[in-house]
Short mmCIF file of C-alpha atoms in Angstrom, two decimals:
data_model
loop_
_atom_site.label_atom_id
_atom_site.label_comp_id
_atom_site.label_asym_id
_atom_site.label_seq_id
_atom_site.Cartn_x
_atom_site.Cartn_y
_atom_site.Cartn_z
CA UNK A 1 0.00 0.00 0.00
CA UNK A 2 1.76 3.36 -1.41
CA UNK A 3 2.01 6.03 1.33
CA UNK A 4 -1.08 8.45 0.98
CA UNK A 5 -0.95 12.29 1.98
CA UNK A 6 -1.79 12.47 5.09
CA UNK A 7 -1.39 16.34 5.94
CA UNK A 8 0.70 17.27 8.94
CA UNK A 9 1.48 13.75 10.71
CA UNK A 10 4.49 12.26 8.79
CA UNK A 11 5.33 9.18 10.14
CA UNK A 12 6.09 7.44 13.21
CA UNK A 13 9.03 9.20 14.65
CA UNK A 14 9.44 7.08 17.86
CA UNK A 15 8.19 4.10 19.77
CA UNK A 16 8.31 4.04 23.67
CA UNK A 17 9.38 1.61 25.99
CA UNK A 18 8.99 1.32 29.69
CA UNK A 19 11.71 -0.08 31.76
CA UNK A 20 12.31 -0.97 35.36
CA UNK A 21 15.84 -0.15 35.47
CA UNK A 22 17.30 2.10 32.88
CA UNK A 23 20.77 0.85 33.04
CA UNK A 24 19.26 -2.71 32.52
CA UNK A 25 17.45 -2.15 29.67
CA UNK A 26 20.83 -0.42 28.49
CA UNK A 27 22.22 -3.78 28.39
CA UNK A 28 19.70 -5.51 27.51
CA UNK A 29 19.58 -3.66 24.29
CA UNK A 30 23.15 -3.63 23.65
CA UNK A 31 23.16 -7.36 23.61
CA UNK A 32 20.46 -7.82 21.03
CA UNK A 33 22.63 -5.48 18.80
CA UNK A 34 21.50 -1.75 19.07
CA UNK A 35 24.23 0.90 19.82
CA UNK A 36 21.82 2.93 22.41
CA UNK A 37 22.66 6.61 23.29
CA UNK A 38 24.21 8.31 26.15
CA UNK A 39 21.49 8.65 28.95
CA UNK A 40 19.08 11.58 28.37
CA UNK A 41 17.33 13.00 31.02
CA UNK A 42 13.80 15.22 31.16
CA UNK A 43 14.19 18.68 32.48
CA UNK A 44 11.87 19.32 35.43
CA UNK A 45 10.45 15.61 35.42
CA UNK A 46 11.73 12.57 37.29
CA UNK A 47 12.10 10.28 33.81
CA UNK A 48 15.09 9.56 31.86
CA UNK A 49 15.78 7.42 28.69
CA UNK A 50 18.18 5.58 26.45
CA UNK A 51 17.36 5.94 23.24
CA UNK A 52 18.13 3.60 20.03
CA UNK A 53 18.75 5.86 17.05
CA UNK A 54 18.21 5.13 13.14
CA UNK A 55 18.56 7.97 10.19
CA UNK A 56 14.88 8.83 10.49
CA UNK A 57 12.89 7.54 13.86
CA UNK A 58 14.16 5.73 16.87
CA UNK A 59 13.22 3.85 20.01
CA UNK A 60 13.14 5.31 23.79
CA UNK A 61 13.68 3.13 26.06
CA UNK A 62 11.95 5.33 29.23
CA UNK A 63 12.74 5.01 32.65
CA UNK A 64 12.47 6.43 36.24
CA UNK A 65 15.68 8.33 37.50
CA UNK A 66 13.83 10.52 40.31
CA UNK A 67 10.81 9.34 42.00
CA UNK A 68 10.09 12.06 43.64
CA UNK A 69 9.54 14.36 40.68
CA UNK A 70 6.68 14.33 38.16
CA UNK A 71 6.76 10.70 36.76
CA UNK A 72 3.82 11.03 33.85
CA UNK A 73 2.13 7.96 35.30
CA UNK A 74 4.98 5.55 34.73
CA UNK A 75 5.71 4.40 37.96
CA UNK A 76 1.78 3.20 37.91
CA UNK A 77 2.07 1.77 34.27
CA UNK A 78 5.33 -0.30 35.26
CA UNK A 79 2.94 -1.41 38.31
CA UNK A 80 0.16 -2.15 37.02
CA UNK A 81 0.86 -3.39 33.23
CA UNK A 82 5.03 -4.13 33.71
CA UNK A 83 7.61 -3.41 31.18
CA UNK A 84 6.42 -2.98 27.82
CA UNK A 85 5.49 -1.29 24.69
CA UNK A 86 4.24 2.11 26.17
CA UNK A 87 3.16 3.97 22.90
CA UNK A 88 4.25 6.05 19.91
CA UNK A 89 5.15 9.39 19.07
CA UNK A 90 4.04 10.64 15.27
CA UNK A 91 6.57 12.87 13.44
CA UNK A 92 5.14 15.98 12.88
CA UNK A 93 7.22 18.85 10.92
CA UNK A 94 4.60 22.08 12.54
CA UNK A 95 3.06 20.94 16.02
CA UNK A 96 0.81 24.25 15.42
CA UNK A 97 -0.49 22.73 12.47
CA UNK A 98 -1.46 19.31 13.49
CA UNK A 99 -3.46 21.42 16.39
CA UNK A 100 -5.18 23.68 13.89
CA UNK A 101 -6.08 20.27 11.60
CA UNK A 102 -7.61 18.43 14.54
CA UNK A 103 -8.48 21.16 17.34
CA UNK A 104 -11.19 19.02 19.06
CA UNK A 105 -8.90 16.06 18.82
CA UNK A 106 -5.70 17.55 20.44
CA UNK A 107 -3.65 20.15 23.03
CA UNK A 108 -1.95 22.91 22.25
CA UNK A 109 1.90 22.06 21.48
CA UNK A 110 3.70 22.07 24.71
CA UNK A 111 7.13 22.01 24.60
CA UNK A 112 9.77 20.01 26.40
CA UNK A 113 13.48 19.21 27.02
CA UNK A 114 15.83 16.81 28.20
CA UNK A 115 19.16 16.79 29.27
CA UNK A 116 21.61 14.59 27.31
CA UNK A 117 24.83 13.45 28.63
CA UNK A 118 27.54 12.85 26.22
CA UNK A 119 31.24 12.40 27.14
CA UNK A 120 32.19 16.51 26.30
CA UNK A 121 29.57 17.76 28.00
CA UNK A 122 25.51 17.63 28.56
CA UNK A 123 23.60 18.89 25.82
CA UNK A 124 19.39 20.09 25.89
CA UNK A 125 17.94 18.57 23.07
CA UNK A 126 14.49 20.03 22.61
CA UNK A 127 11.45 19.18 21.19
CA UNK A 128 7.35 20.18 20.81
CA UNK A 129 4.98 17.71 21.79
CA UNK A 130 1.26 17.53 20.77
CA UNK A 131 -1.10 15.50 23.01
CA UNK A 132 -3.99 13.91 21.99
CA UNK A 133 -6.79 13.64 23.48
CA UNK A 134 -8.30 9.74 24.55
CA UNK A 135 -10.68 9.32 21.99
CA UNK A 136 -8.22 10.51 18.65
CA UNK A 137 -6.53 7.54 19.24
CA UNK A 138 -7.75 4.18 20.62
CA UNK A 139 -6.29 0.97 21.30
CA UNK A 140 -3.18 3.55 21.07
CA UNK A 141 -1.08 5.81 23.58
CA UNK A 142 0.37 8.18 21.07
CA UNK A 143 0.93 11.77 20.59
CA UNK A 144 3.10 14.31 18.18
CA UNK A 145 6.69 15.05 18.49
CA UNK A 146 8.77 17.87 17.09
CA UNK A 147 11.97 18.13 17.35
CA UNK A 148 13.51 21.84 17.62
CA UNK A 149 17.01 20.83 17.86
CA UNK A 150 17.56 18.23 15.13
CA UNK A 151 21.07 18.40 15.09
CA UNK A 152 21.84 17.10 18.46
CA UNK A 153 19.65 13.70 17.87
CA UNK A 154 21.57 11.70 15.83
CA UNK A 155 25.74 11.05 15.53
CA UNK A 156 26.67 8.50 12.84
CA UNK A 157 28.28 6.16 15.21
CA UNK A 158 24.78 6.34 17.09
CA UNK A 159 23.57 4.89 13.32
CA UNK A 160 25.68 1.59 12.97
CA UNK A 161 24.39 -1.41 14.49
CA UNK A 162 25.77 -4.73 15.18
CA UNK A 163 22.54 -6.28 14.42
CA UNK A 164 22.07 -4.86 11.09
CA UNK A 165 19.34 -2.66 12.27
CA UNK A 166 18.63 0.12 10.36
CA UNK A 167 14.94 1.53 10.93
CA UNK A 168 11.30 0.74 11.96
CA UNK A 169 9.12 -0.58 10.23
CA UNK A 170 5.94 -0.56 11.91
CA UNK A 171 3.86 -1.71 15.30
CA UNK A 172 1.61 -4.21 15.61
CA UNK A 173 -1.08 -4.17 18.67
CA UNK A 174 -3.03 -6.06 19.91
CA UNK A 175 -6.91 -4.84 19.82
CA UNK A 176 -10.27 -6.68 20.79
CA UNK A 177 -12.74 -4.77 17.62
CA UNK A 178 -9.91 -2.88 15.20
CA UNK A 179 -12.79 -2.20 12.69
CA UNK A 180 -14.53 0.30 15.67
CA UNK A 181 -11.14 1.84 15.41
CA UNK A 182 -11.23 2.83 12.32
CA UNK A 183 -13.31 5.91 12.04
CA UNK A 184 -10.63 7.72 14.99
CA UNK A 185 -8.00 6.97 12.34
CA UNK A 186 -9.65 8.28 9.00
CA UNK A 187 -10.16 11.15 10.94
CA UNK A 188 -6.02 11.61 11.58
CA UNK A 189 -4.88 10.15 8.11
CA UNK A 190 -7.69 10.02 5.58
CA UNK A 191 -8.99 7.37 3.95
CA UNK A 192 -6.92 5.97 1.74
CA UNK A 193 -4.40 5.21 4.47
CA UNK A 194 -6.86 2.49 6.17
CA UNK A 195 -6.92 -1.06 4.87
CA UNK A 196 -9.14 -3.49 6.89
CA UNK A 197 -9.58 -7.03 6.83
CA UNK A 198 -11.08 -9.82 9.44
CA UNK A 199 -9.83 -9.16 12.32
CA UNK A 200 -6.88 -6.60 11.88
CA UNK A 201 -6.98 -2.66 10.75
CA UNK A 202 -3.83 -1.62 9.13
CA UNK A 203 -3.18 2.49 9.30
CA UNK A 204 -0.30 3.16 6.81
CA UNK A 205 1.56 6.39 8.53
CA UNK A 206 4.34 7.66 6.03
CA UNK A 207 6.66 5.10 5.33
CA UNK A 208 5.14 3.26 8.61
CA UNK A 209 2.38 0.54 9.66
CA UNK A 210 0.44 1.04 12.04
CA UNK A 211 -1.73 -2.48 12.56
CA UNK A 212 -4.54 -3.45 14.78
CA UNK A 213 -4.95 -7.06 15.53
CA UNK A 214 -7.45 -9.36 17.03
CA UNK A 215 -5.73 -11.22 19.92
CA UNK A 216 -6.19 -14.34 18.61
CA UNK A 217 -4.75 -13.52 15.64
CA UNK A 218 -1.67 -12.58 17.05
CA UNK A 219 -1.65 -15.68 18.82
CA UNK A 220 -1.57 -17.17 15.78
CA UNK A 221 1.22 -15.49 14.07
CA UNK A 222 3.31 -15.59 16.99
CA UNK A 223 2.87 -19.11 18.73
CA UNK A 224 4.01 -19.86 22.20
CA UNK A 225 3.06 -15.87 22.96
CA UNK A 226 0.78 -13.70 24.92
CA UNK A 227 -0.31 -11.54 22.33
CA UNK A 228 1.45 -8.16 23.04
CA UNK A 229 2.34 -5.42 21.14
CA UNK A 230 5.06 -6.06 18.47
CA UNK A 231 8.03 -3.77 17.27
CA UNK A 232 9.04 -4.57 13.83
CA UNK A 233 12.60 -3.47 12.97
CA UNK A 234 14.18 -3.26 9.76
CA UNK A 235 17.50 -4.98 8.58
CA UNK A 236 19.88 -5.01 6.53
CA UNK A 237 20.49 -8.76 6.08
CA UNK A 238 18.17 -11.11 7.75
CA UNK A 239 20.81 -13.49 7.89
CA UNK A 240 23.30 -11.91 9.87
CA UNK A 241 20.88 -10.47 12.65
CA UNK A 242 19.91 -13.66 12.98
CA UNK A 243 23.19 -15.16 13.10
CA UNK A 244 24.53 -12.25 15.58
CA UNK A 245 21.54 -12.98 18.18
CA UNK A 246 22.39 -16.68 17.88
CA UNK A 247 26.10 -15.73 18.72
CA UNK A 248 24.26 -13.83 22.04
CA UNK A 249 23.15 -16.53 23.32
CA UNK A 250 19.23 -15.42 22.43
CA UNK A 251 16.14 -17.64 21.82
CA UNK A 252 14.14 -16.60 18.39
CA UNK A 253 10.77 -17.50 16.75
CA UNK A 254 10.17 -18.74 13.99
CA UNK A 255 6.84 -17.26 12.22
CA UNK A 256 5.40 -17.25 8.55
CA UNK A 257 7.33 -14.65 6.15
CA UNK A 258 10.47 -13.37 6.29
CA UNK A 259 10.88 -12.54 10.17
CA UNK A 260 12.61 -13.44 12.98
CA UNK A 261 11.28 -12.75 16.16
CA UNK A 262 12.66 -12.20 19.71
CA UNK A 263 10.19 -12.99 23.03
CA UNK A 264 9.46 -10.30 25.25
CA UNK A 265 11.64 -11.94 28.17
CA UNK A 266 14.43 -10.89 25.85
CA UNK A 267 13.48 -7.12 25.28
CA UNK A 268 11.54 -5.42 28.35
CA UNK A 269 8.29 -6.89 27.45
CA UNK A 270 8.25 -5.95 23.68
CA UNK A 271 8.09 -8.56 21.00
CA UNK A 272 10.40 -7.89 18.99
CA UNK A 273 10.54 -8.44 15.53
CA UNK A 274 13.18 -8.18 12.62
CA UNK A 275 12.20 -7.75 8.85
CA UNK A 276 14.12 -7.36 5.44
CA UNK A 277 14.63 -3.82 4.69
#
C-alpha cells in the first residue's frame, strides 16, 4: 500500500518503551545489537531514557531516575501493566499545524526538554509535543513530536548497528474490535491510508504501519506468545541479525514470512521483531 498524503502527521518518529531499570534495559539492548545513546534526562520531570537511534525515527527506552519528581504515570504503568510497549510518538514537521487540523482532537503544542549526557559535556535537546486527546486515538497511547534541535539527535556512530538494524518498520497491537477503530484513524490520516480485513486494521503512517490485531490472531502469528504489542525493525540482512543474536546466546521465533522474532523476556516486554529492509 503506497504512502497516501496524510497532511501534517508524517510518520512514526518514535516508539516508547517502559523499563524498570534504565541501566538494565541499556544492556539488555546492547546485547540484542542496538548501539543505544548516552542517557538523556527530562528537564523538570523525574524520567530519563536511552534511546536507540536510526537515520529517520528511533526507540526510547523510558525510565524512572527521580521518584520524587513528576513521573507522567509511569511508575503506575510499570505497576500495574510491567515493562512494555508504552506507545508512539508521530513525526510531525509544525506541532501548530497538526493542532489547527484536529483542534477538538488535540492540546496545544507544549514544549519540552531533556538533558543529554555525552562524554564533552551535557547537551538540551528540545522538542514540541502535541497531546492527543483519549478518543483521537484508541487501542493507542500516542501523541506528536517535534523536534527543535535536530542536530543534536543523531551522531553516525549512534547509526551503525551490530545487528544490522537500520529503521522501523511498523507496530503491531493487539486490539479486541480494530474495525470500531477505524473511524478515529480516518479522521487523523484520511482514507486511503486504512486497509481493513477480518480481524486486523492496518493504518499506513508515512513510510510506517500502524496495525490493529485481534488477539487471537496474534496468537496465531506468533505461537508460544501472549499476544502483546510487536516492534518490527528493519534490517539489513536477515541473515546476519539472525546469526549475531544466535552468537548472544538469544532464543528466536520462527513465524510465517520473512521474520525473525525475539520474546518479550528478551526485550523489556516488547516482541520484537526483525524484517528485510
Amino acid at each position: 500500500m503506497a504512502a497516501p498524503v496524510i497532511g501534517p502527521i508524517s510518520g512514526i518518529d518514535h516508539t516508547l518503551v517502559g523499563v524498570g531499570d534504565l541501566e538494565a534495559a541499556r544492556a539488555t539492548w546492547g546485547r540484542l545489537g542496538f548501539t543505544v545513546t548516552p542517557r538523556g534526562r527530562h528537564i523538570g520531570w523525574g524520567t530519563g531514557n536511552y534511546c536507540i537511534m536510526f537515520p529517520g525515527d528511533y526507540v526510547e527506552l523510558l525510565g524512572i531516575v527521580d521518584p520524587g519528581q513528576f513521573l507522567n504515570r509511569l511508575d503506575t504503568m510499570l505497576e500495574t501493566r510491567g515493562e512494555g510497549f508504552l506507545g508512539l510518538a508521530f513525526a510531525a514537521p509544525d506541532p501548530d499545524a497538526v493542532h489547527l487540523a484536529h483542534p477538538d482532537l488535540t492540546e496545544p503544542p507544549k514544549d519540552l526538554g531533556r538533558l543529554l549526557e555525552l562524554p564533552e559535556g551535557t547537551v538540551t535537546p528540545r522538542f514540541s509535543l502535541v497531546h492527543f486527546k483519549p478518543e483521537a486515538t484508541p487501542g493507542l497511547s500516542a501523541f506528536c513530536c517535534t523536534h527543535l534541535t535536530p542536530g543534536l539527535l543523531r551522531r553516525p556512530e549512534w547509526l551503525d548497528h551490530a545487528n544490522g538494524a537500520i529503521g522501523l518498520e511498523g507496530v503491531t497491537v493487539p486490539a479486541e474490535d480494530p474495525a470500531v477503530l477505524a473511524p478515529a484513524y480516518e479522521a487523523l490520516f484520511g482514507p486511503a491510508a486504512l486497509q481493513a480485513g477480518k480481524g486486523r486494521l492496518d493504518v499506513r503512517a508515512g513510510a510506517h504501519d500502524l496495525r490493529f490485531v485481534a488477539p487471537d490472531r496474534l496468537a496465531r502469528r506468533y505461537p508460544g506468545l501472549e499476544p502483546a504489542p510487536v516492534m518490527t525493525v528493519l534490517c539489513r540482512d536477515l541473515a546476519g541479525t539472525g546469526a549475531f543474536l544466535q552468537g548472544q546466546g538469544i532464543s528466536t521465533l520462527e513465524v510465517p514470512g520473512a521474520r525473525i522474532v525475539v520474546p518479550p523476556e528478551h526485550a523489556n516486554g516488547v516482541i520484537l521483531e526483525f524484517a528485510l529492509s
